[in-house]
Every structure is written in structure tokens, then in C-alpha cells.
PDB file of C-alpha atoms and ligand atoms in Angstrom:
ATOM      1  CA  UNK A   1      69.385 107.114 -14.141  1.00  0.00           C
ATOM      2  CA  UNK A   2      68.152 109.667 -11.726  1.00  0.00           C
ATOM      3  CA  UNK A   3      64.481 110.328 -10.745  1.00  0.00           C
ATOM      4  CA  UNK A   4      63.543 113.560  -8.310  1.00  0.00           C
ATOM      5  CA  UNK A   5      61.062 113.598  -6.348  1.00  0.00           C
ATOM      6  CA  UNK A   6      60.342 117.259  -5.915  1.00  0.00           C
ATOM      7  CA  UNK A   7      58.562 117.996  -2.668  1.00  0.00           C
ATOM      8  CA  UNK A   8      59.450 121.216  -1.962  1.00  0.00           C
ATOM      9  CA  UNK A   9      62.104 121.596   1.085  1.00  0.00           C
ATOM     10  CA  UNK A  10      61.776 117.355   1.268  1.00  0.00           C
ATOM     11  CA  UNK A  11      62.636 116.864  -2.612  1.00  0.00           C
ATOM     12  CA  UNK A  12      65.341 114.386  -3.362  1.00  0.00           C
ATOM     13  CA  UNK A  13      66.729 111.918  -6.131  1.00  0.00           C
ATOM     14  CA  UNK A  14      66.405 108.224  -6.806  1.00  0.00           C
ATOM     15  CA  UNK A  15      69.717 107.030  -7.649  1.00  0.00           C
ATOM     16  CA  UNK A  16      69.078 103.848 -10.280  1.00  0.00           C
ATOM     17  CA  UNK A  17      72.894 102.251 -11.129  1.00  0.00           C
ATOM     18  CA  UNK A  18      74.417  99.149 -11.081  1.00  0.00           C
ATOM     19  CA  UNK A  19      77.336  99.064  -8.227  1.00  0.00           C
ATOM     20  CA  UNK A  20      75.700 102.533  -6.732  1.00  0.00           C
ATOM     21  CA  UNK A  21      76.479 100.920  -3.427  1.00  0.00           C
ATOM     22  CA  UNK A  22      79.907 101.391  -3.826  1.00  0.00           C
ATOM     23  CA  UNK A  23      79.796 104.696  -5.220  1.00  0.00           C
ATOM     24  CA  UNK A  24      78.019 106.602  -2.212  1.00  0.00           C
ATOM     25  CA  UNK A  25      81.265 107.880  -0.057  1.00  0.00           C
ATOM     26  CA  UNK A  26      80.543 111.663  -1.029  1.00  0.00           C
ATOM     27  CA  UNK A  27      77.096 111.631   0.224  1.00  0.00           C
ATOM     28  CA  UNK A  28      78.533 110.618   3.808  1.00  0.00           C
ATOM     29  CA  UNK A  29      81.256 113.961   3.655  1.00  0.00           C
ATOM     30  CA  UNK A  30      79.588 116.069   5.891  1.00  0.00           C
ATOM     31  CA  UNK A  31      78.314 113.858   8.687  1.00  0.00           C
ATOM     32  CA  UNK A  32      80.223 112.658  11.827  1.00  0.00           C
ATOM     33  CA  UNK A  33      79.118 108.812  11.880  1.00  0.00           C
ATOM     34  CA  UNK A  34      76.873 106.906   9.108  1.00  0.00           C
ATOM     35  CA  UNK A  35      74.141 104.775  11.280  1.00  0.00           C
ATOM     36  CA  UNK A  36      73.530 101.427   9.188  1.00  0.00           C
ATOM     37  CA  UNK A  37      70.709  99.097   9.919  1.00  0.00           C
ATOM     38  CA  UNK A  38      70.805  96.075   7.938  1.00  0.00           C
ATOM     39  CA  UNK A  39      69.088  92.887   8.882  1.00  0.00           C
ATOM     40  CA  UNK A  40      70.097  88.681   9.163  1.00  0.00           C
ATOM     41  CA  UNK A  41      68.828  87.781   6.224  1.00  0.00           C
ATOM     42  CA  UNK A  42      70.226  90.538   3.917  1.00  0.00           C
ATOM     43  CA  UNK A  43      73.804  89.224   2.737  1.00  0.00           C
ATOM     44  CA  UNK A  44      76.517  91.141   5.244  1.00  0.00           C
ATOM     45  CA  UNK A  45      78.292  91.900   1.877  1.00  0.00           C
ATOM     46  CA  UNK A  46      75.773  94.760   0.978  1.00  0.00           C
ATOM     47  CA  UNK A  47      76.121  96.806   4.517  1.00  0.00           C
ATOM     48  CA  UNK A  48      79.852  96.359   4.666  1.00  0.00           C
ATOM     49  CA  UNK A  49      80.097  97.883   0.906  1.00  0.00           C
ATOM     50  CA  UNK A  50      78.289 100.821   2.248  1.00  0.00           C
ATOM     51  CA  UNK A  51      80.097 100.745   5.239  1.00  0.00           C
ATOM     52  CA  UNK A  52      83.390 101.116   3.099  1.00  0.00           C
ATOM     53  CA  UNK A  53      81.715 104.292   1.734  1.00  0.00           C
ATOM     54  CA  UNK A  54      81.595 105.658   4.794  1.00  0.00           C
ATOM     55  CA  UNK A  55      85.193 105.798   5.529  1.00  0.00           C
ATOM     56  CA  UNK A  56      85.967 104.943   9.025  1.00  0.00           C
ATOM     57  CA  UNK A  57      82.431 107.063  10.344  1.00  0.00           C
ATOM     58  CA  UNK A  58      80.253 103.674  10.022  1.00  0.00           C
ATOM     59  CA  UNK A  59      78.509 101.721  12.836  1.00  0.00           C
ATOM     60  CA  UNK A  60      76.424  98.892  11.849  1.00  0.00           C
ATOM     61  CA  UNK A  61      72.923  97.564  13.782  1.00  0.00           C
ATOM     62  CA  UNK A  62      71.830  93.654  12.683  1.00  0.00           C
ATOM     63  CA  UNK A  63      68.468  93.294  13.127  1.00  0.00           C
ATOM     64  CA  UNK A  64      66.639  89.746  13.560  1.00  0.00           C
ATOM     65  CA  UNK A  65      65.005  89.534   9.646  1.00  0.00           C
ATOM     66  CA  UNK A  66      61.030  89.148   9.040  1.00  0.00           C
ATOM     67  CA  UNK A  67      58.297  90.948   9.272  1.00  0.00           C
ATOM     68  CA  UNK A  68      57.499  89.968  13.107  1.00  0.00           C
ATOM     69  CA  UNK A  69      60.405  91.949  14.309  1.00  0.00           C
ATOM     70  CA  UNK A  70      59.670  95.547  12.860  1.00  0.00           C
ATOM     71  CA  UNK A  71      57.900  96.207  16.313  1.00  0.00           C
ATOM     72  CA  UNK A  72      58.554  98.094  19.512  1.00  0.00           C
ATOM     73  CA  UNK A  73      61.216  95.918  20.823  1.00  0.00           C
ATOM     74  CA  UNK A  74      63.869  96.529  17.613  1.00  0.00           C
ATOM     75  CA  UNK A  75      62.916 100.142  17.452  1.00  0.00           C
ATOM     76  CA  UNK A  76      63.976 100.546  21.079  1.00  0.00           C
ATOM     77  CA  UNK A  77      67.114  98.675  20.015  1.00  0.00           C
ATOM     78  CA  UNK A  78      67.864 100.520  17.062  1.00  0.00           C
ATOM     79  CA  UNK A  79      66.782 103.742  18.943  1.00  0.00           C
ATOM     80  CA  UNK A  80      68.858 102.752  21.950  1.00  0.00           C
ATOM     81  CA  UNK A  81      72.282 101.913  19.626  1.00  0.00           C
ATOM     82  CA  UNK A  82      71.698 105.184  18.178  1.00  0.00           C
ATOM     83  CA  UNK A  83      72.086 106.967  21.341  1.00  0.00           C
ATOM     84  CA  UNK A  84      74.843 105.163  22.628  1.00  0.00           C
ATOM     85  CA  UNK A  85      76.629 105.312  20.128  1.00  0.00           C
ATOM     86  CA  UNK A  86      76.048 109.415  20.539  1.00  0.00           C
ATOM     87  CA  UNK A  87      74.325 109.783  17.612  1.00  0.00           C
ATOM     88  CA  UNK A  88      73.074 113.033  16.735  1.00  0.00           C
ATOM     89  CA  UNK A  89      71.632 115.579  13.960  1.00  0.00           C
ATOM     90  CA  UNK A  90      75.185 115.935  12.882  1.00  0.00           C
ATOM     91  CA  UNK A  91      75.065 112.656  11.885  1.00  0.00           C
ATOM     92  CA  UNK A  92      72.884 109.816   9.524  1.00  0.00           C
ATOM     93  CA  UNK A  93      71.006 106.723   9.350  1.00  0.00           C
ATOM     94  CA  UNK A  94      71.046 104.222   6.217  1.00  0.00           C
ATOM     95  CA  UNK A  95      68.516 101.392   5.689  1.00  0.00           C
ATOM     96  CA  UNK A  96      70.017  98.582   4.183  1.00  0.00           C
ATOM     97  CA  UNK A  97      67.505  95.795   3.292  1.00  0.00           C
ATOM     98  CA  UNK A  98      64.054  95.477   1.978  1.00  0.00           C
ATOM     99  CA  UNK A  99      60.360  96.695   3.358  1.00  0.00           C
ATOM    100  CA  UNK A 100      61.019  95.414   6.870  1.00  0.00           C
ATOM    101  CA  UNK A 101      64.472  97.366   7.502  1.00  0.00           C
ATOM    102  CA  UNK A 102      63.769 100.668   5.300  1.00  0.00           C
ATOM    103  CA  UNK A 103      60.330 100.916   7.076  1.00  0.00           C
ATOM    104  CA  UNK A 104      61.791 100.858  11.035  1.00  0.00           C
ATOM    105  CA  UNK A 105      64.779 102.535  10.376  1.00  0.00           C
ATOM    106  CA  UNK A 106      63.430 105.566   8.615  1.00  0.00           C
ATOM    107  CA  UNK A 107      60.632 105.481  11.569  1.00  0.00           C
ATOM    108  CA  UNK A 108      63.510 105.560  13.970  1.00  0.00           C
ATOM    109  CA  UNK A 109      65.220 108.260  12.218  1.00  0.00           C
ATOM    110  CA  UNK A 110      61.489 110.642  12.014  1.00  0.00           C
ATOM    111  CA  UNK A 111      61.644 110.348  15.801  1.00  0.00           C
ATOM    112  CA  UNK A 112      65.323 110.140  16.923  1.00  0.00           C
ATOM    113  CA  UNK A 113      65.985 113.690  18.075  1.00  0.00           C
ATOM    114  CA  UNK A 114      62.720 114.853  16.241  1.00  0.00           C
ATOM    115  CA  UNK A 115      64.508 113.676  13.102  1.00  0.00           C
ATOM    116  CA  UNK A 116      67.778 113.016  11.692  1.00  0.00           C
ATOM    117  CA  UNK A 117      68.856 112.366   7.989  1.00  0.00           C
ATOM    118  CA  UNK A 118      67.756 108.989   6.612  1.00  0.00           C
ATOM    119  CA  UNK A 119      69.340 107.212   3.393  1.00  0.00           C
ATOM    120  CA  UNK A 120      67.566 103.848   2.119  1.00  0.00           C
ATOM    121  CA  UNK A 121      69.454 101.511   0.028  1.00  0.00           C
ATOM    122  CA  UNK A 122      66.938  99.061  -0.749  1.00  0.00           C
ATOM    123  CA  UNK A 123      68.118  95.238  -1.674  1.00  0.00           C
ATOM    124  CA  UNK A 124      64.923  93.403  -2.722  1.00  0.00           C
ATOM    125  CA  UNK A 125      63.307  93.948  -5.872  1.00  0.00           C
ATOM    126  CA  UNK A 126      59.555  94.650  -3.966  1.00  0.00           C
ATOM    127  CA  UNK A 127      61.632  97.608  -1.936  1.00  0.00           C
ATOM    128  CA  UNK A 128      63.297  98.964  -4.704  1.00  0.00           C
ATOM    129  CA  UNK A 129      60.173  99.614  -6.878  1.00  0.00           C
ATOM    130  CA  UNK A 130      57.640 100.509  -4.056  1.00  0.00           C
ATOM    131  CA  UNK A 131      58.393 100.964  -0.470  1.00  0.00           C
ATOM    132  CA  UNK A 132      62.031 102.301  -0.461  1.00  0.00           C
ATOM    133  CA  UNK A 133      60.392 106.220  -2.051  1.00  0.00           C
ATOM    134  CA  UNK A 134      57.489 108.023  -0.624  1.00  0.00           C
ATOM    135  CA  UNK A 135      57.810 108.645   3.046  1.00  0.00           C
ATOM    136  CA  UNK A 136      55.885 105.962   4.655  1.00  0.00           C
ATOM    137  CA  UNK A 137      57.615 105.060   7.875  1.00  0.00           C
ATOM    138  CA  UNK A 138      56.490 102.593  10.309  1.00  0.00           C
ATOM    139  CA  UNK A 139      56.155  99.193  12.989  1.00  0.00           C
ATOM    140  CA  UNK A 140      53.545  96.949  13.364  1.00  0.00           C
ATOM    141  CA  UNK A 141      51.440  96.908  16.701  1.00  0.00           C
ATOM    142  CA  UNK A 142      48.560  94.705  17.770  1.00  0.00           C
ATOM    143  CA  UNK A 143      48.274  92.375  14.823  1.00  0.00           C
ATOM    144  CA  UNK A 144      47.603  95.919  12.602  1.00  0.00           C
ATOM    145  CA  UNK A 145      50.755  96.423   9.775  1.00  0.00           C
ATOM    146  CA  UNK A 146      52.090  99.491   9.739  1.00  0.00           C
ATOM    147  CA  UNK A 147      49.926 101.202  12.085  1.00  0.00           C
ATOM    148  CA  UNK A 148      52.515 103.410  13.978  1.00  0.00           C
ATOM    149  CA  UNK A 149      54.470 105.527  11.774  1.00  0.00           C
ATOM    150  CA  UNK A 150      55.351 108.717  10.013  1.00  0.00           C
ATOM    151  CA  UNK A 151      55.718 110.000   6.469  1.00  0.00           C
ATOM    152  CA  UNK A 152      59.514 111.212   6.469  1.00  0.00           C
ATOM    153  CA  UNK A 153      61.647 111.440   3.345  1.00  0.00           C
ATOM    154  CA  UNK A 154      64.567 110.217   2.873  1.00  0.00           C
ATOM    155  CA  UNK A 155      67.416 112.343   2.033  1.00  0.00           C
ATOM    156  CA  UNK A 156      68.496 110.074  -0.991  1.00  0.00           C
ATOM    157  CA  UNK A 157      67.410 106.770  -2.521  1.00  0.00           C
ATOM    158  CA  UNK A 158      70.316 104.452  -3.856  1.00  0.00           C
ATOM    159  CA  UNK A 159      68.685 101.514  -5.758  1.00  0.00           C
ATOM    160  CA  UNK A 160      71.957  98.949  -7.107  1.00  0.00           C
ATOM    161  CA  UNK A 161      70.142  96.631  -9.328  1.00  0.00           C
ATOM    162  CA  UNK A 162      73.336  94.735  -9.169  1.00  0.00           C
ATOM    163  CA  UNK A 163      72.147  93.252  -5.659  1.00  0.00           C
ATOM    164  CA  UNK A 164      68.921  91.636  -6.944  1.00  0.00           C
ATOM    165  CA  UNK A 165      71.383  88.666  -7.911  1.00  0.00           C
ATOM    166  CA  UNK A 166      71.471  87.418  -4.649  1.00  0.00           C
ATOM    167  CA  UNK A 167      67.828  87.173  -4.074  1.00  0.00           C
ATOM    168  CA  UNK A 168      65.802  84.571  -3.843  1.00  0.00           C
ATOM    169  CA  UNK A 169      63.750  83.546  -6.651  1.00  0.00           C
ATOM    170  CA  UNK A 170      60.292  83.741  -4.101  1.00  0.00           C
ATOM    171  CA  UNK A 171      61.376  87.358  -3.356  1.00  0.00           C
ATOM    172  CA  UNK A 172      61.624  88.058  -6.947  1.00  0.00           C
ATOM    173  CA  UNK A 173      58.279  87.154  -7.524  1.00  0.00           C
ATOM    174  CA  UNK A 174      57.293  89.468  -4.520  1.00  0.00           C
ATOM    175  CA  UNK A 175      59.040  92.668  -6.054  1.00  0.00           C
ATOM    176  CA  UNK A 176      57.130  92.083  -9.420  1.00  0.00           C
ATOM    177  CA  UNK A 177      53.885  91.364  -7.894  1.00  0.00           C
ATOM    178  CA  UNK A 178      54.319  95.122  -6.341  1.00  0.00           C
ATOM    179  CA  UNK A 179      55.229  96.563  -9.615  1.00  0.00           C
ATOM    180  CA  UNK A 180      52.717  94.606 -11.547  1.00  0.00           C
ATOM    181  CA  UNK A 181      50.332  96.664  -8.958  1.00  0.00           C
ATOM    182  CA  UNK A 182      52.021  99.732 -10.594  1.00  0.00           C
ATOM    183  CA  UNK A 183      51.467  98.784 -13.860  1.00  0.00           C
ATOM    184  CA  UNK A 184      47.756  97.358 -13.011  1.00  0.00           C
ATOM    185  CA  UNK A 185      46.535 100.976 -11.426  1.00  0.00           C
ATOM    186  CA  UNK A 186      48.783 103.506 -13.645  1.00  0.00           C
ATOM    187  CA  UNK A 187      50.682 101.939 -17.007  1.00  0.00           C
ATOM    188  CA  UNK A 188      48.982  99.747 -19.334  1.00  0.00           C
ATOM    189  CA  UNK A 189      51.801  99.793 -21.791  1.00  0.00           C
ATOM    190  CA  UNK A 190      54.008  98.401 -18.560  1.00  0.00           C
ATOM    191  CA  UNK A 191      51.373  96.059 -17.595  1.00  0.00           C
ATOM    192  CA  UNK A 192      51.811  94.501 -21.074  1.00  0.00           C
ATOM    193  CA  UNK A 193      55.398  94.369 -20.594  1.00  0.00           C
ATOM    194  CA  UNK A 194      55.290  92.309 -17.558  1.00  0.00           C
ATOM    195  CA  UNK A 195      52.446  90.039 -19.164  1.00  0.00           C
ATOM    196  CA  UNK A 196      55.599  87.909 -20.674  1.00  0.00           C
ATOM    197  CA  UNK A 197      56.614  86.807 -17.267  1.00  0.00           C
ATOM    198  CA  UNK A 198      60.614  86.546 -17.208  1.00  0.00           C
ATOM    199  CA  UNK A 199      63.117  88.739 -17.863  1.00  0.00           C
ATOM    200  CA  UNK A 200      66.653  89.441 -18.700  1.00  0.00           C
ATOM    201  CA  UNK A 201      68.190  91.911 -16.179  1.00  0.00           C
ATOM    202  CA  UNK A 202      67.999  94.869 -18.862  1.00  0.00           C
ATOM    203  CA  UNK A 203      64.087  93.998 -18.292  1.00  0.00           C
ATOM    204  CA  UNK A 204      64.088  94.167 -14.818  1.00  0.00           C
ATOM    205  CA  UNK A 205      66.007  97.799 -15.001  1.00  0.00           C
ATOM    206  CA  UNK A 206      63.445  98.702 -16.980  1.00  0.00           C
ATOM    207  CA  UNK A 207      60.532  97.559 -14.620  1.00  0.00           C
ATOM    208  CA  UNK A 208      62.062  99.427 -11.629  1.00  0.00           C
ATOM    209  CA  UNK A 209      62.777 102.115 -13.434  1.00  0.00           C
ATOM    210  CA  UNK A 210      59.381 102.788 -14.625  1.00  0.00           C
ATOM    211  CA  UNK A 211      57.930 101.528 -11.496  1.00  0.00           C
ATOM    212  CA  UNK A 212      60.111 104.068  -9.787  1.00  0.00           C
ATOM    213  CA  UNK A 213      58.902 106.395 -11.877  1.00  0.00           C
ATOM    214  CA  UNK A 214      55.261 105.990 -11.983  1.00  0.00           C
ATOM    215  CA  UNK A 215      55.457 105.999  -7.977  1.00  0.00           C
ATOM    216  CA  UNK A 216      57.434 109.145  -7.682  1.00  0.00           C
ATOM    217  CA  UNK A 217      54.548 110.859  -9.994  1.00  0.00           C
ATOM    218  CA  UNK A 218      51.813 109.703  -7.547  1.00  0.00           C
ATOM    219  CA  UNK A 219      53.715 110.750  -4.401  1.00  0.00           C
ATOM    220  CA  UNK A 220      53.981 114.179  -5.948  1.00  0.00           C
ATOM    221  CA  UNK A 221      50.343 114.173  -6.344  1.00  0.00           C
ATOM    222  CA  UNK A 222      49.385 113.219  -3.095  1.00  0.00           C
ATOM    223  CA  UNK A 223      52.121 112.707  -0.621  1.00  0.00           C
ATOM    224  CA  UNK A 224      49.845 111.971   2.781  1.00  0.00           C
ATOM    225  CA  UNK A 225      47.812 109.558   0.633  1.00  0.00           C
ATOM    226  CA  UNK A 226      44.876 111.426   0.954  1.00  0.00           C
ATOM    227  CA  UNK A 227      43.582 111.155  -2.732  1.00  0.00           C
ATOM    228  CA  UNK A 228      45.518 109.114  -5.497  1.00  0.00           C
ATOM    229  CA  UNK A 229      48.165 107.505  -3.677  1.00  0.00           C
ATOM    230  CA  UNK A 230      45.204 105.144  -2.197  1.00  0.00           C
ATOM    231  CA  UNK A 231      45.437 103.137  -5.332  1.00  0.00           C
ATOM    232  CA  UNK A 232      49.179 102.201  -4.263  1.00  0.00           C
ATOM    233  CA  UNK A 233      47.070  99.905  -1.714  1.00  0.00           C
ATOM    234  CA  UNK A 234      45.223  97.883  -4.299  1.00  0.00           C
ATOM    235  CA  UNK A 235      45.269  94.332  -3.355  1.00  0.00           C
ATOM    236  CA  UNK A 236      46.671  95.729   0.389  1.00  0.00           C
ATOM    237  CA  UNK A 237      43.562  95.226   2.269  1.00  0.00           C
ATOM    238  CA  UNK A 238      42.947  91.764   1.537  1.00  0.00           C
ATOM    239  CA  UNK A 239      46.588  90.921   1.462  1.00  0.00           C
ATOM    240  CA  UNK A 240      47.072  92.533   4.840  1.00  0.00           C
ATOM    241  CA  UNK A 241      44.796  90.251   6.164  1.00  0.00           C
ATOM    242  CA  UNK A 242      46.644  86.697   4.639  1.00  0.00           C
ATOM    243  CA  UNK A 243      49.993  87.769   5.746  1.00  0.00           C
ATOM    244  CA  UNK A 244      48.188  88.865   9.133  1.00  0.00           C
ATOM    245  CA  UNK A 245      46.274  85.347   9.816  1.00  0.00           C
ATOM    246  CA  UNK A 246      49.180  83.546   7.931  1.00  0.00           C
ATOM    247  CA  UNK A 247      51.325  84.592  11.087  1.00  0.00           C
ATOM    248  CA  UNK A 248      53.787  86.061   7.750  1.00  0.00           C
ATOM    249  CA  UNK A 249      54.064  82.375   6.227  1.00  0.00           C
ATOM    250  CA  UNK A 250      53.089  83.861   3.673  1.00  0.00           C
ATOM    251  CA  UNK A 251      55.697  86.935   2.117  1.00  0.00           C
ATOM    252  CA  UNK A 252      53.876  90.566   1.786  1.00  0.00           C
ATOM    253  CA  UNK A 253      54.327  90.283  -2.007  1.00  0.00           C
ATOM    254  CA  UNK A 254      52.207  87.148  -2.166  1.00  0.00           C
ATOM    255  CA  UNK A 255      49.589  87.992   0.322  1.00  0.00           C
ATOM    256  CA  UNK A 256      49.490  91.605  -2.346  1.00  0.00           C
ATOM    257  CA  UNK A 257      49.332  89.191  -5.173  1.00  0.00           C
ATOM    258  CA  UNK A 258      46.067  87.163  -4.014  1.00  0.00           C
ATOM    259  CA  UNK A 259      45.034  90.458  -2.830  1.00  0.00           C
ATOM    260  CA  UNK A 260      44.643  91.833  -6.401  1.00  0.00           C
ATOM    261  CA  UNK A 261      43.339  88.431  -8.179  1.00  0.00           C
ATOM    262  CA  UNK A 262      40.928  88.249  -5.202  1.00  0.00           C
ATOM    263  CA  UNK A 263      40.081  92.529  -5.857  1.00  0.00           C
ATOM    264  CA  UNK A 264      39.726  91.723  -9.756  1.00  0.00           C
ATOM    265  CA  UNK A 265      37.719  88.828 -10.129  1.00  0.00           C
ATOM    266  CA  UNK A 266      33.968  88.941 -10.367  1.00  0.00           C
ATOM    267  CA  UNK A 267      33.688  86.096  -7.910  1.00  0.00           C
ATOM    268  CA  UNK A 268      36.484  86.213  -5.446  1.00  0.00           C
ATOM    269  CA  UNK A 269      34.591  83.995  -3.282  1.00  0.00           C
ATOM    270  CA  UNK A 270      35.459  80.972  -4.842  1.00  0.00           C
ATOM    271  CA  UNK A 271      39.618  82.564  -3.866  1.00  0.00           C
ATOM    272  CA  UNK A 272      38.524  81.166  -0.385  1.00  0.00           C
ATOM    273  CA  UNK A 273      36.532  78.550  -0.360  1.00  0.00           C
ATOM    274  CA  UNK A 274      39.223  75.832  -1.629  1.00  0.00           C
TER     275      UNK A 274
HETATM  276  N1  LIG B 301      53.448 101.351  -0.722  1.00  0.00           N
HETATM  277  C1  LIG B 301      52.412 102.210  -1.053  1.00  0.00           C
HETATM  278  C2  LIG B 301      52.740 103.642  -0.846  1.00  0.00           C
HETATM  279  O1  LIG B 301      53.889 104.005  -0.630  1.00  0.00           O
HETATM  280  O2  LIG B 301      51.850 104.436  -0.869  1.00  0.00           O
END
């Protein structure tokens, strides 16, 4: 399945396909070198597959995993392998990982040379259904998530569902917390869906999918998240906070999860007083 997300000269398609990241050679064609920035925890299988589909043109940047790390110090490492390694707008940059690695890379590709084309290929469930489309780039800086960035679009989304089997059973749990906040703020009839609680991997096709779709519609609405694409941050706030004074014990999905029990509950005062 392909979704577009049509905004205007920044429009582009949301591959979803089982084995995509094996299938993505042509979109490397008419670049010099393929930039990929993968991080420690993310199996090395994933980045070398895409690495294959660049033919020869690939470097590949490790980052340390976890949240703490998408700060000013990796950026200036990514940013600093990308210039000596002579990287330029001839040329691409590929997130391959969840939230932590799509966010800093596509941040490093807004600003590298005022911008350069950016390709996520996300590999958690939580990235694939939320974070991965829409623009938002971005580090974290003085205890505040997210608070340097850019919206930038990325030139292509590849989401492999085939990858998810490799993840963690906690990270699962993250993804669908994020797409339950889909279903909670735009999709009753999804929201239902997910009310059985496991799923076959059909299912969970069917969850990104719609999540992916649902999302797309909002971004369309309101891309700089001036209007509509605010409810995209239910249970945020709050969560922020946890995963904040948690020093990231706690994953982002979770903290989001307590954020929206906390957010619909008459008395969420008794959340944190146990
Ligand atoms: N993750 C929320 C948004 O993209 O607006």
C-alpha cells in the first residue's frame, strides 16, 4: 500500500510492504552517496539491507541508542561525518531506526547545507505509525524534548512491517500506545479494533496502515501544528514530563500511555499519589 501525503512542492508517499527494505535501490539512482544513520540498538541487519540498496554509494553512521543521545553532541557527529565524508545536495540521508534516529537525522539533513534529501525507514512499531511522517525534526536541549528542530519532509517513507519481528515486546506496546492515541482523538471504529488487545500480524498491518493514514490526513490539515495536529500531542504533556523526571527509564510510549489515562480520567490525581 501507498499513502501520499500531498503538500504541495513537499508531497511524497508512504511506502507500507513487507521486505520494502530490500526493494529501495531505484530510489538511490540519482544520488552520489546514500548517508545512513542507524543506531546500537537497532539490529545492524536492517541498515546493511538498505545499504545493499544502495549499491556501492552507502556510508553508514552508528549512533549510541536512547533518547539521551539525540542532543548536540551526535548531531555534531552526524553533521561532522556528513561533511567528511563530502557529502553534499547531490547526495542523501536515510534514517534507519525508530523516534530517536528519524528525529536527529532528518534535523541534520533540514540544516546540512540548508537541506539535503532525507529518507526515513522507520523500524519500531511507535515510528512507523506516528513519528516517521509529518515533518517534525528535532534534539532535545535543557531537559525540554524536542525543543530544537524543524518541520522538513522527507522525500519518501519506507515502512517494512516485516522488521517489527525483531522488536521487543515493551516496544510493541509503545507503538500501539501511539496509535491507540490515533484511534482515541480521530477513529472510533479503530479504537474498537485495538480494544481486543493482541494481534496477528495481518492486524498490526492494518493498525499502521490506518494509523498512517489517519496521520497523513491531519498533517494535510495543519502541517505547522497550528490547529488540529495539536491533538497528535494528547497524553504528550504529561508524558513528557515522566519520561523527563524518569531520566527515560521509562520508554516515550509508556510515559504517552499514562499521559492519556492520566488526561481521561475524572480524577487523575489519584495516577500520582500511589
Ligand atoms: N507526533 C505528533 C506529530 O507528528 O504531530
Amino acid at each position: 500500500m501507498t499513502i501520499r501525503v500531498n503538500l504541495a512542492e513537499s508531497s511524497y508517499d508512504i511506502q507500507i510492504e513487507n521486505n520494502a527494505i530490500d526493494r529501495c535501490g531505484n530510489l538511490f539512482d540519482k544520488y552520489n552517496k546514500v548517508f545512513i544513520v542507524t543506531d546500537s540498538g537497532v539490529p545492524k541487519e536492517y541498515s546493511e539491507r538498505v545499504a545493499k540498496s544502495a549499491n556501492g554509494k552507502a556510508v553508514v553512521f552508528v549512533m549510541k541508542r536512547g533518547e539521551e543521545n539525540k542532543n548536540f553532541v551526535t548531531l555534531m557527529n552526524i553533521c561532522n561525518d556528513m561533511l567528511t565524508n563530502g557529502l553534499t545536495r547531490k547526495d542523501c540521508v536515510c534514517a534507519v531506526g525508530g523516534g530517536v534516529v528519524g528525529d536527529i537525522t532528518a534535523f541534520a539533513a533540514s540544516i546540512y547545507m540548508r537541506g539535503i534529501d532525507f529518507y526515513n525507514f522507520p523500524t519500531t512499531l511507535l515510528s512507523m505509525v506516528d513519528s516517521s511522517s509529518g515533518g517534525k525534526t528535532g534534539i532535545d536541549f535543557g531537559n525540554v524534548k524536542n525543543v530544537i528542530g524543524t518541520f522538513y519532509q522527507p522525500k519518501k517513507v519506507i515502512i517494512d512491517p516485516s522488521v517489527l519481528k525483531t522488536l521487543s515486546e515493551r516496544q510493541v506496546r509503545c507503538g500501539l500506545a501511539e496509535a491507540l492515541k490515533m484511534a482515541a482523538t480521530f477513529d472510533s471504529k479503530l479504537f474498537d479494533f485495538m480494544s481486543k488487545g493482541s494481534f496477528t500480524d495481518g492486524e498490526m498491518q492494518h493498525i499502521i496502515e490506518r494509523s498512517v493514514e489517519l496521520k497523513k490526513s491531519i498533517v494535510e490539515k495543519d502541517v505547522k501544528e497550528k490547529s488540529i495536529r495539536k491533538s497528535l500531542n494528547f497524553g504528550h504533556t504529561i508524558g513528557h514530563g515522566i519520561e523527563v523526571a524518569g531520566k527515560e527509564s521509562r520508554y516515550h510510549g509508556e510515559c504517552v500511555a499514562i499521559g492519556m489515562v492520566a488526561m481521561s480520567s475524572s480524577d487523575s490525581s489519584a495516577l500520582f499519589t500511589r
